[in-house]
CSV table of C-alpha atoms in Angstrom, one decimal:
chain,number,residue,atom,x,y,z
X,15,MET,CA,1.1,29.2,-24.4
X,16,LYS,CA,1.8,32.6,-25.7
X,17,ASN,CA,1.3,33.6,-29.3
X,18,LEU,CA,4.5,34.9,-30.9
X,19,ILE,CA,3.5,38.1,-32.7
X,20,ILE,CA,5.9,39.9,-35.0
X,21,GLY,CA,4.6,43.3,-35.5
X,22,SER,CA,5.7,46.6,-36.9
X,23,LEU,CA,6.1,48.5,-33.6
X,24,PHE,CA,9.4,48.6,-31.8
X,25,LEU,CA,11.0,46.3,-34.3
X,26,LEU,CA,14.7,45.9,-33.6
X,27,VAL,CA,16.7,44.8,-36.6
X,28,HIS,CA,19.9,42.9,-36.2
X,29,PHE,CA,22.6,41.9,-38.7
X,30,SER,CA,22.0,38.2,-39.4
X,31,TYR,CA,23.9,35.7,-41.3
X,32,ALA,CA,22.2,32.9,-43.2
X,33,GLN,CA,23.4,29.4,-42.7
X,34,ASN,CA,23.2,26.6,-45.2
X,35,LYS,CA,21.2,24.6,-42.7
X,36,GLN,CA,19.6,25.7,-39.4
X,37,PRO,CA,22.0,24.8,-36.6
X,38,ASN,CA,20.8,22.8,-33.6
X,39,ILE,CA,21.4,24.8,-30.4
X,40,VAL,CA,22.4,23.3,-27.1
X,41,PHE,CA,22.7,26.0,-24.3
X,42,ILE,CA,24.2,24.7,-21.1
X,43,LEU,CA,23.9,27.1,-18.1
X,44,ALA,CA,25.7,26.3,-14.9
X,45,ASP,CA,24.5,27.7,-11.6
X,46,ASP,CA,26.9,29.9,-9.5
X,47,LEU,CA,30.0,28.7,-11.4
X,48,GLY,CA,32.8,31.3,-10.9
X,49,ILE,CA,35.3,32.7,-13.3
X,50,ASN,CA,38.1,30.5,-11.7
X,51,ALA,CA,36.2,27.3,-11.5
X,52,LEU,CA,37.3,25.5,-14.6
X,53,GLY,CA,40.6,24.1,-15.8
X,54,SER,CA,40.4,26.1,-19.0
X,55,TYR,CA,40.2,29.3,-17.0
X,56,GLY,CA,43.3,28.5,-14.9
X,57,ASN,CA,42.2,26.6,-11.8
X,58,GLU,CA,44.7,23.8,-11.2
X,59,TYR,CA,42.6,22.0,-8.6
X,60,VAL,CA,39.4,21.4,-10.6
X,61,GLU,CA,39.0,18.5,-13.0
X,62,THR,CA,36.9,19.5,-15.9
X,63,PRO,CA,38.2,17.6,-18.9
X,64,HIS,CA,35.0,17.7,-21.0
X,65,ILE,CA,34.4,21.4,-20.6
X,66,ASP,CA,38.1,22.1,-21.2
X,67,GLN,CA,37.9,20.1,-24.4
X,68,LEU,CA,34.9,22.1,-25.4
X,69,ALA,CA,37.0,25.2,-24.9
X,70,SER,CA,39.8,23.8,-27.0
X,71,GLU,CA,37.3,23.0,-29.8
X,72,GLY,CA,35.7,26.4,-29.8
X,73,MET,CA,36.1,30.0,-28.6
X,74,LEU,CA,36.6,31.0,-24.9
X,75,PHE,CA,35.9,34.5,-23.7
X,76,SER,CA,38.2,35.9,-21.0
X,77,ASN,CA,36.1,39.0,-20.3
X,78,GLY,CA,32.6,37.6,-20.0
X,79,TYR,CA,30.0,39.0,-17.6
X,80,ALA,CA,26.7,38.2,-16.0
X,81,THR,CA,24.1,40.9,-16.2
X,82,ASP,CA,23.5,40.6,-12.4
X,83,PRO,CA,25.4,39.0,-9.6
X,84,THR,CA,22.4,36.9,-8.6
X,85,CYS,CA,20.5,34.3,-10.5
X,86,ALA,CA,16.9,35.4,-11.3
X,87,PRO,CA,17.8,38.8,-12.8
X,88,SER,CA,20.6,37.3,-14.9
X,89,ARG,CA,18.5,34.4,-16.2
X,90,ALA,CA,15.8,36.9,-17.1
X,91,ALA,CA,18.3,38.9,-19.0
X,92,ILE,CA,19.4,35.9,-21.0
X,93,MET,CA,15.9,34.8,-21.9
X,94,THR,CA,14.7,38.3,-22.9
X,95,GLY,CA,17.9,39.9,-24.2
X,96,GLN,CA,17.0,42.8,-21.9
X,97,TYR,CA,18.6,44.6,-19.0
X,98,VAL,CA,16.8,44.5,-15.7
X,99,PRO,CA,14.7,47.8,-16.0
X,100,ARG,CA,13.1,46.4,-19.2
X,101,GLN,CA,12.3,42.9,-18.0
X,102,GLY,CA,11.5,43.8,-14.4
X,103,ILE,CA,13.2,41.0,-12.4
X,104,TYR,CA,15.4,43.1,-10.1
X,105,ARG,CA,16.1,40.7,-7.2
X,106,VAL,CA,15.7,37.1,-6.2
X,107,SER,CA,13.8,38.2,-3.1
X,108,ASP,CA,13.0,41.3,-0.9
X,109,ARG,CA,14.5,40.3,2.4
X,110,PHE,CA,14.8,44.0,3.4
X,111,LYS,CA,11.0,44.1,3.8
X,112,LYS,CA,11.1,41.8,6.8
X,113,ASP,CA,14.4,43.3,8.2
X,114,LYS,CA,13.5,46.5,10.0
X,115,LYS,CA,17.1,47.3,10.8
X,116,THR,CA,17.8,47.4,7.1
X,117,LEU,CA,14.5,48.9,6.0
X,118,TYR,CA,14.6,51.8,8.5
X,119,ASN,CA,18.1,52.8,7.3
X,120,MET,CA,17.3,52.8,3.6
X,121,ARG,CA,16.8,56.3,2.2
X,122,TYR,CA,15.2,54.9,-1.0
X,123,LEU,CA,13.0,52.0,-2.0
X,124,PRO,CA,14.2,49.9,-4.9
X,125,PRO,CA,11.8,49.3,-7.8
X,126,GLU,CA,9.3,46.5,-7.2
X,127,ASN,CA,9.9,43.2,-8.7
X,128,ASN,CA,7.7,42.2,-11.7
X,129,ARG,CA,4.7,40.1,-10.5
X,130,PRO,CA,2.5,39.5,-13.6
X,131,THR,CA,0.0,37.4,-11.7
X,132,HIS,CA,0.2,39.6,-8.5
X,133,LYS,CA,1.8,36.7,-6.7
X,134,GLY,CA,5.2,35.3,-7.4
X,135,VAL,CA,8.0,37.1,-9.2
X,136,GLY,CA,8.4,36.2,-12.9
X,137,LEU,CA,8.7,37.2,-16.5
X,138,SER,CA,5.6,38.6,-18.1
X,139,LEU,CA,4.0,36.4,-20.7
X,140,ASP,CA,4.2,39.2,-23.3
X,141,LYS,CA,7.9,39.0,-23.4
X,142,ILE,CA,9.3,37.0,-26.4
X,143,LEU,CA,11.8,34.6,-24.9
X,144,ILE,CA,14.6,32.8,-26.7
X,145,PRO,CA,12.5,29.6,-27.4
X,146,GLU,CA,9.6,31.6,-28.7
X,147,MET,CA,11.9,33.6,-30.9
X,148,LEU,CA,13.4,30.4,-32.4
X,149,LYS,CA,10.0,29.0,-33.2
X,150,GLN,CA,9.9,31.5,-36.1
X,151,LYS,CA,12.4,29.1,-37.8
X,152,GLY,CA,10.6,26.0,-36.9
X,153,TYR,CA,12.7,24.9,-33.9
X,154,ALA,CA,11.6,22.3,-31.4
X,155,THR,CA,12.3,23.6,-28.0
X,156,ALA,CA,13.0,22.0,-24.6
X,157,GLY,CA,14.2,23.0,-21.2
X,158,PHE,CA,15.2,20.8,-18.3
X,159,GLY,CA,16.6,22.1,-15.0
X,160,LYS,CA,16.4,25.3,-13.0
X,161,TRP,CA,14.0,28.0,-14.2
X,162,HIS,CA,13.6,30.5,-11.4
X,163,LEU,CA,11.6,32.9,-13.6
X,164,GLY,CA,8.1,32.3,-12.4
X,165,ILE,CA,5.8,29.4,-11.3
X,166,ASN,CA,2.4,28.1,-12.3
X,167,GLU,CA,1.3,30.3,-15.2
X,168,LEU,CA,4.8,31.7,-15.6
X,169,SER,CA,6.6,28.3,-15.6
X,170,MET,CA,8.7,27.0,-18.5
X,171,ASN,CA,5.8,25.1,-20.0
X,172,ASN,CA,4.1,28.5,-20.6
X,173,GLN,CA,7.1,30.3,-21.8
X,174,GLY,CA,7.8,28.9,-25.2
X,175,PHE,CA,9.2,25.4,-24.4
X,176,ASP,CA,7.5,22.5,-26.2
X,177,GLU,CA,8.8,20.2,-23.4
X,178,ALA,CA,9.9,21.4,-20.0
X,179,ILE,CA,10.7,20.0,-16.6
X,180,GLU,CA,11.8,22.3,-13.8
X,181,THR,CA,14.1,20.7,-11.1
X,182,LYS,CA,15.5,22.0,-7.9
X,183,SER,CA,18.3,20.7,-5.5
X,184,HIS,CA,20.6,17.7,-6.2
X,185,PHE,CA,19.5,14.5,-4.4
X,186,ASN,CA,15.8,14.1,-3.7
X,187,PHE,CA,15.2,16.9,-6.1
X,188,SER,CA,11.8,18.4,-6.9
X,189,GLN,CA,10.2,18.3,-10.4
X,190,HIS,CA,7.6,20.5,-11.9
X,191,PRO,CA,5.5,18.9,-13.2
X,192,THR,CA,6.1,15.8,-11.1
X,193,GLN,CA,7.7,13.0,-13.1
X,194,LYS,CA,7.3,9.3,-12.8
X,195,ASP,CA,10.6,8.3,-14.4
X,196,VAL,CA,13.0,9.6,-11.7
X,197,LEU,CA,15.2,6.7,-10.6
X,198,GLU,CA,15.8,5.9,-6.9
X,199,ASN,CA,18.5,8.1,-5.5
X,200,GLU,CA,19.0,9.7,-8.9
X,201,PHE,CA,21.2,12.8,-9.0
X,202,ASN,CA,19.4,15.8,-10.5
X,203,ALA,CA,22.2,16.5,-13.1
X,204,ASP,CA,22.0,12.9,-14.3
X,205,TYR,CA,18.3,13.2,-14.7
X,206,THR,CA,18.5,16.5,-16.5
X,207,THR,CA,21.1,15.1,-18.8
X,208,ARG,CA,19.1,12.0,-19.5
X,209,LYS,CA,16.0,14.0,-20.5
X,210,GLY,CA,18.1,16.3,-22.7
X,211,ILE,CA,19.7,13.4,-24.6
X,212,ASP,CA,16.4,11.8,-25.1
X,213,PHE,CA,15.0,15.0,-26.5
X,214,MET,CA,17.9,15.4,-28.9
X,215,THR,CA,17.6,11.8,-30.0
X,216,ARG,CA,13.9,12.1,-30.9
X,217,LYS,CA,14.4,15.4,-32.8
X,218,VAL,CA,17.3,14.0,-34.8
X,219,LYS,CA,15.0,11.1,-35.9
X,220,GLU,CA,12.4,13.7,-36.8
X,221,ASN,CA,14.9,15.7,-38.8
X,222,LYS,CA,13.9,18.8,-36.9
X,223,PRO,CA,16.2,21.6,-35.7
X,224,PHE,CA,16.1,22.0,-32.0
X,225,PHE,CA,16.9,24.3,-29.1
X,226,LEU,CA,17.8,22.4,-25.9
X,227,PHE,CA,18.2,24.5,-22.8
X,228,LEU,CA,20.0,22.7,-19.9
X,229,PRO,CA,20.1,25.0,-16.9
X,230,TYR,CA,21.8,22.7,-14.4
X,231,TYR,CA,21.4,23.2,-10.6
X,232,LEU,CA,25.1,22.5,-10.2
X,233,VAL,CA,27.0,24.1,-8.5
X,234,HIS,CA,24.4,25.9,-6.4
X,235,LYS,CA,24.1,25.1,-2.7
X,236,PRO,CA,23.3,22.8,-0.9
X,237,LEU,CA,26.8,21.3,-1.3
X,238,GLU,CA,25.7,17.8,-2.2
X,239,PRO,CA,28.2,16.1,-4.6
X,240,LYS,CA,28.1,12.5,-5.5
X,241,PRO,CA,29.7,10.6,-2.6
X,242,GLU,CA,32.3,8.8,-4.7
X,243,THR,CA,33.5,12.0,-6.3
X,244,LEU,CA,33.9,13.6,-2.9
X,245,GLN,CA,35.9,10.6,-1.7
X,246,TYR,CA,38.1,10.9,-4.7
X,247,PHE,CA,39.0,14.6,-4.0
X,248,LYS,CA,39.4,13.8,-0.2
X,249,ASN,CA,42.1,11.3,-1.2
X,250,LYS,CA,43.8,13.7,-3.6
X,251,TYR,CA,43.9,17.0,-1.7
X,252,LYS,CA,44.3,18.3,1.9
X,253,LEU,CA,41.7,21.0,1.6
X,254,ASP,CA,38.8,22.1,3.8
X,255,GLU,CA,35.5,20.2,3.4
X,256,GLU,CA,33.7,23.0,1.7
X,257,ALA,CA,36.3,23.4,-1.0
X,258,LEU,CA,36.4,19.6,-1.6
X,259,LYS,CA,32.6,19.5,-2.0
X,260,VAL,CA,32.6,22.3,-4.5
X,261,LEU,CA,35.4,20.7,-6.5
X,262,SER,CA,33.4,17.5,-6.5
X,263,MET,CA,30.2,19.3,-7.7
X,264,ILE,CA,32.2,21.0,-10.5
X,265,THR,CA,33.4,17.6,-11.6
X,266,ASN,CA,29.9,16.2,-11.5
X,267,LEU,CA,28.8,19.1,-13.7
X,268,ASP,CA,31.6,18.3,-16.1
X,269,GLU,CA,30.6,14.7,-16.2
X,270,SER,CA,27.1,15.7,-17.3
X,271,VAL,CA,28.4,18.1,-19.9
X,272,GLY,CA,30.6,15.3,-21.2
X,273,GLU,CA,27.6,13.0,-21.6
X,274,VAL,CA,25.8,15.7,-23.6
X,275,LEU,CA,28.8,16.3,-25.8
X,276,ASN,CA,29.3,12.6,-26.5
X,277,ALA,CA,25.6,12.2,-27.4
X,278,ILE,CA,25.8,15.1,-29.9
X,279,GLU,CA,28.7,13.3,-31.6
X,280,ASN,CA,27.1,9.9,-31.5
X,281,LEU,CA,24.0,11.3,-33.0
X,282,GLY,CA,26.1,12.6,-35.9
X,283,ILE,CA,25.1,16.2,-35.5
X,284,GLY,CA,28.3,17.7,-34.1
X,285,ASP,CA,29.1,19.7,-37.2
X,286,ASN,CA,25.7,21.3,-37.2
X,287,THR,CA,25.2,22.1,-33.5
X,288,LEU,CA,26.0,25.4,-31.8
X,289,ILE,CA,27.0,24.8,-28.2
X,290,ILE,CA,27.0,27.5,-25.6
X,291,PHE,CA,28.4,27.0,-22.1
X,292,THR,CA,28.2,29.7,-19.4
X,293,SER,CA,27.1,30.5,-15.9
X,294,ASP,CA,24.3,32.7,-14.4
X,295,ASN,CA,26.6,34.7,-12.0
X,296,GLY,CA,29.8,34.7,-10.1
X,297,HIS,CA,30.7,32.1,-7.5
X,298,TYR,CA,29.4,32.2,-4.0
X,299,LYS,CA,31.7,33.0,-1.1
X,300,THR,CA,33.8,30.2,0.2
X,301,ASP,CA,36.4,30.1,3.0
X,302,ASN,CA,39.0,29.0,0.5
X,303,GLY,CA,38.1,31.6,-2.1
X,304,MET,CA,39.8,29.9,-5.0
X,305,PHE,CA,36.7,29.9,-7.3
X,306,ASN,CA,36.7,33.7,-7.6
X,307,LYS,CA,40.4,34.4,-7.4
X,308,PRO,CA,42.3,36.5,-8.3
X,309,TYR,CA,39.2,38.8,-8.4
X,310,GLN,CA,37.6,40.7,-5.6
X,311,GLY,CA,34.0,39.9,-4.7
X,312,PHE,CA,31.6,37.0,-5.1
X,313,LYS,CA,28.0,36.2,-5.8
X,314,GLY,CA,25.8,39.2,-4.7
X,315,SER,CA,28.6,41.7,-5.4
X,316,THR,CA,29.2,43.8,-8.5
X,317,LEU,CA,33.0,43.6,-7.9
X,318,GLU,CA,34.5,41.5,-10.7
X,319,GLY,CA,34.4,38.2,-8.8
X,320,GLY,CA,30.6,38.5,-8.5
X,321,ILE,CA,29.9,39.2,-12.2
X,322,ARG,CA,32.7,37.6,-14.2
X,323,ILE,CA,31.7,34.2,-15.6
X,324,PRO,CA,33.0,31.7,-18.2
X,325,TYR,CA,31.7,31.7,-21.8
X,326,ILE,CA,32.5,29.0,-24.3
X,327,PHE,CA,31.0,28.7,-27.8
X,328,LYS,CA,31.5,25.9,-30.2
X,329,TYR,CA,30.2,25.5,-33.8
X,330,PRO,CA,32.6,23.5,-36.1
X,331,LYS,CA,33.7,25.1,-39.3
X,332,VAL,CA,32.0,28.4,-38.3
X,333,ILE,CA,33.6,29.2,-35.0
X,334,PRO,CA,37.4,28.7,-35.1
X,335,ALA,CA,38.7,26.1,-32.7
X,336,ASN,CA,41.0,26.7,-29.8
X,337,THR,CA,40.6,30.5,-29.9
X,338,LYS,CA,40.3,33.1,-27.2
X,339,ALA,CA,38.5,36.4,-27.3
X,340,THR,CA,39.1,39.4,-25.0
X,341,GLU,CA,36.1,41.5,-26.0
X,342,PRO,CA,33.9,42.3,-23.0
X,343,ILE,CA,30.5,40.6,-23.4
X,344,ILE,CA,27.4,40.3,-21.3
X,345,GLN,CA,24.4,38.0,-21.0
X,346,VAL,CA,22.1,40.2,-23.0
X,347,ASP,CA,24.3,39.5,-26.0
X,348,ILE,CA,23.2,35.9,-26.2
X,349,TYR,CA,19.8,36.6,-27.6
X,350,PRO,CA,20.9,38.7,-30.6
X,351,THR,CA,23.7,36.2,-31.2
X,352,LEU,CA,21.2,33.4,-31.6
X,353,MET,CA,19.2,35.6,-34.0
X,354,SER,CA,22.3,36.0,-36.2
X,355,PHE,CA,23.1,32.3,-36.3
X,356,THR,CA,19.5,31.4,-37.2
X,357,ASP,CA,18.9,34.2,-39.6
X,358,ILE,CA,16.1,35.8,-37.6
X,359,LYS,CA,16.1,39.5,-38.5
X,360,LYS,CA,13.7,41.1,-36.0
X,361,VAL,CA,11.5,40.7,-33.0
X,362,ASN,CA,8.9,43.1,-31.6
X,363,GLN,CA,10.7,44.0,-28.4
X,364,PRO,CA,13.8,46.1,-27.7
X,365,LEU,CA,17.0,44.2,-27.2
X,366,ASP,CA,19.9,45.6,-25.2
X,367,GLY,CA,22.8,43.4,-26.4
X,368,GLU,CA,25.0,43.0,-29.4
X,369,SER,CA,25.4,40.0,-31.7
X,370,LEU,CA,28.7,38.2,-31.1
X,371,TYR,CA,28.6,36.6,-34.5
X,372,PRO,CA,31.3,38.9,-36.0
X,373,ILE,CA,33.7,37.9,-33.2
X,374,LEU,CA,32.7,34.3,-33.1
X,375,THR,CA,33.3,33.9,-36.8
X,376,ASN,CA,36.6,35.8,-36.6
X,377,LYS,CA,35.3,38.6,-38.8
X,378,LYS,CA,36.1,41.2,-36.1
X,379,LYS,CA,38.2,41.3,-32.9
X,380,GLU,CA,36.0,43.7,-31.1
X,381,LEU,CA,32.6,45.2,-31.4
X,382,LYS,CA,31.6,48.9,-31.6
X,383,ASP,CA,32.3,51.2,-28.7
X,384,ARG,CA,30.7,49.1,-25.9
X,385,VAL,CA,29.0,50.2,-22.7
X,386,LEU,CA,28.1,47.6,-20.2
X,387,VAL,CA,25.8,48.4,-17.3
X,388,TRP,CA,24.6,46.6,-14.1
X,389,GLN,CA,21.7,47.8,-11.9
X,390,TYR,CA,21.8,45.9,-8.7
X,391,THR,CA,19.0,47.0,-6.3
X,392,ASN,CA,19.3,44.4,-3.5
X,393,TYR,CA,19.3,45.8,0.1
X,394,SER,CA,20.4,43.6,3.0
X,395,GLY,CA,22.4,43.4,6.2
X,396,TYR,CA,22.6,46.9,7.6
X,397,ASN,CA,25.3,47.2,10.3
X,398,ILE,CA,24.3,49.8,12.9
X,399,LYS,CA,27.9,50.3,14.2
X,400,LYS,CA,29.5,50.7,10.8
X,401,LYS,CA,26.5,52.4,9.3
X,402,THR,CA,26.9,50.3,6.2
X,403,PHE,CA,24.9,47.8,4.2
X,404,ARG,CA,26.1,44.4,3.3
X,405,SER,CA,24.4,45.0,0.0
X,406,GLU,CA,22.8,48.2,-1.3
X,407,TRP,CA,21.5,49.8,-4.5
X,408,VAL,CA,24.3,50.4,-7.0
X,409,ASN,CA,24.4,51.3,-10.7
X,410,VAL,CA,27.6,50.2,-12.4
X,411,ILE,CA,28.9,51.1,-15.8
X,412,GLN,CA,32.0,49.9,-17.7
X,413,HIS,CA,33.4,51.7,-20.8
X,414,LYS,CA,36.8,51.3,-22.3
X,415,GLY,CA,38.1,49.5,-19.3
X,416,PHE,CA,37.0,52.1,-16.7
X,417,LYS,CA,34.4,50.9,-14.3
X,418,MET,CA,32.3,53.3,-12.2
X,419,THR,CA,30.0,52.5,-9.4
X,420,GLU,CA,27.2,54.8,-8.3
X,421,TYR,CA,26.0,54.3,-4.7
X,422,VAL,CA,22.5,55.5,-4.9
X,423,GLU,CA,22.0,55.8,-1.1
X,424,ARG,CA,25.0,58.2,-0.7
X,425,ASP,CA,25.2,59.8,-4.1
X,426,GLU,CA,28.8,58.7,-4.2
X,427,TYR,CA,30.9,57.4,-7.1
X,428,ILE,CA,34.0,55.2,-7.2
X,429,LEU,CA,36.2,54.3,-10.1
X,430,PHE,CA,38.5,51.5,-11.1
X,431,ASN,CA,40.8,51.3,-14.2
X,432,LEU,CA,40.5,47.6,-15.2
X,433,ASN,CA,43.0,48.2,-18.0
X,434,THR,CA,45.8,48.5,-15.4
X,435,ASP,CA,44.1,47.1,-12.3
X,436,PRO,CA,41.8,44.2,-13.3
X,437,TYR,CA,41.5,43.0,-9.7
X,438,GLU,CA,40.1,46.3,-8.4
X,439,THR,CA,42.8,47.0,-5.8
X,440,LYS,CA,43.1,50.8,-6.3
X,441,GLU,CA,40.2,53.3,-6.4
X,442,VAL,CA,41.1,56.1,-8.8
X,443,SER,CA,38.2,58.6,-9.0
X,444,SER,CA,40.4,61.5,-7.8
X,445,LYS,CA,42.9,60.7,-10.5
X,446,TYR,CA,40.4,60.6,-13.4
X,447,PRO,CA,37.6,63.2,-12.6
X,448,GLU,CA,37.0,63.6,-16.4
X,449,LYS,CA,36.2,59.9,-16.5
X,450,ILE,CA,33.6,60.2,-13.7
X,451,THR,CA,31.9,63.0,-15.7
X,452,GLU,CA,32.0,61.0,-18.9
X,453,LEU,CA,30.6,57.8,-17.3
X,454,LYS,CA,27.9,59.7,-15.4
X,455,GLY,CA,26.7,61.0,-18.8
X,456,LEU,CA,26.7,57.5,-20.3
X,457,LEU,CA,24.9,56.1,-17.3
X,458,ASN,CA,22.2,58.7,-17.5
X,459,GLN,CA,21.8,57.9,-21.2
X,460,TRP,CA,21.4,54.2,-20.3
X,461,LYS,CA,18.8,55.1,-17.6
X,462,GLN,CA,16.8,57.1,-20.1
X,463,ASN,CA,17.0,54.4,-22.8
X,464,THR,CA,15.9,51.6,-20.6
X,465,GLN,CA,13.4,53.7,-18.7
X,466,SER,CA,15.1,53.0,-15.5
X,467,LYS,CA,13.0,53.9,-12.5
X,468,THR,CA,13.9,56.9,-10.3
X,469,PRO,CA,14.6,56.1,-6.6
X,470,ILE,CA,11.6,56.7,-4.4
X,471,LYS,CA,12.1,58.1,-0.9
X,472,ASN,CA,11.5,55.5,1.8
X,473,PRO,CA,8.7,56.6,4.2
X,474,ASP,CA,10.1,54.3,6.8
X,475,PHE,CA,13.6,55.9,6.7
X,476,GLY,CA,14.8,57.0,10.1
X,477,LYS,CA,12.2,55.1,12.2
X,478,SER,CA,13.4,53.8,15.5
X,479,LEU,CA,13.7,50.0,16.1
X,480,LYS,CA,12.3,50.5,19.6
């Protein structure tokens, strides 16, 4: 277990707001849940009554973003409050290293993923993660579900959680460490929920504030919903099998969230519990496409459909109920927001986000002049005939509704005006050359501030496959 050291170097001070009593915090993180995958976000096919009720009792953000269109970098950003260049988890994996067709056509090599133990990718132990930060105020901490930020020495148990069980898949799911209380044929989400409720119950009896992190594996593939839920949707809709399975898994997620919400009320802690619900990245591609619509793109893409995600916050008597916010927010904002709600003034690592406390408490409608940035360095799927990659290194910046993408390989830039074209249907760089100049300058400032790595020429570029 790491020691949490609050020093004098690199202190980052945030506005914080004292509460009469430390709030309990329940952070529910869905996996691959798209922007149009909830009833409260406009999908008329899904059935998510519990999550929709949570939205009606709290604040829903309509312009919420993931820091990355894939899971490991986005989860690292949440836990550290830092953009990718600072925390070092750039990609889920490096498939290009085994794909010579892609490797030989890459002009540049992306930054290496962070490997603190020189083995698997993961967060360095010197990073102060959310649970460690909260221990300053005496919080008990627990995490049950998907971690994806390191194994063995870098697992949840060594990253600030008093109690932690990492799980993977849905049925016949794995656990780390292996557990003896998994029921026969138990669904992962049911088990995760059960462990979370047990933790809350014990901490309430101990009269101890707690942080409960529930990173559900739903709705990540494989598509394995509960059979009875799938049959229900088959009877209701004439849709393709894939869409029916996803709808079923979303409902299974909602059922688990409902159990957690009911437990909070039954334990009598509803008025003193901050609840956060969000996803790690945009929805994966489906034949139906409904879970990203009306946006372009999907998981693995920095188009809006790959990075827009739901955000719902509830804290009775502090966050006004049934409210919507349009302020653009991003996952690195969660860390400083929790600092504000728990009156933690500083940590000894730089943070890249902004506290959402002023918006959540209705003190402000928008934050200061915001710049949001994505650095996505994943290379894959080079097409020899089209001479294009399925995925390549891009740096993306959004400011005042204008979104510019830098294609590192080609030194090219494209621009969308999300103010008038939120679905990215019309590229407008030729119409706004001054915006390209402005955004290039802001992007360069961001690169310098985060110590973003400069592209390195690929020594294998141009090699023949023969």
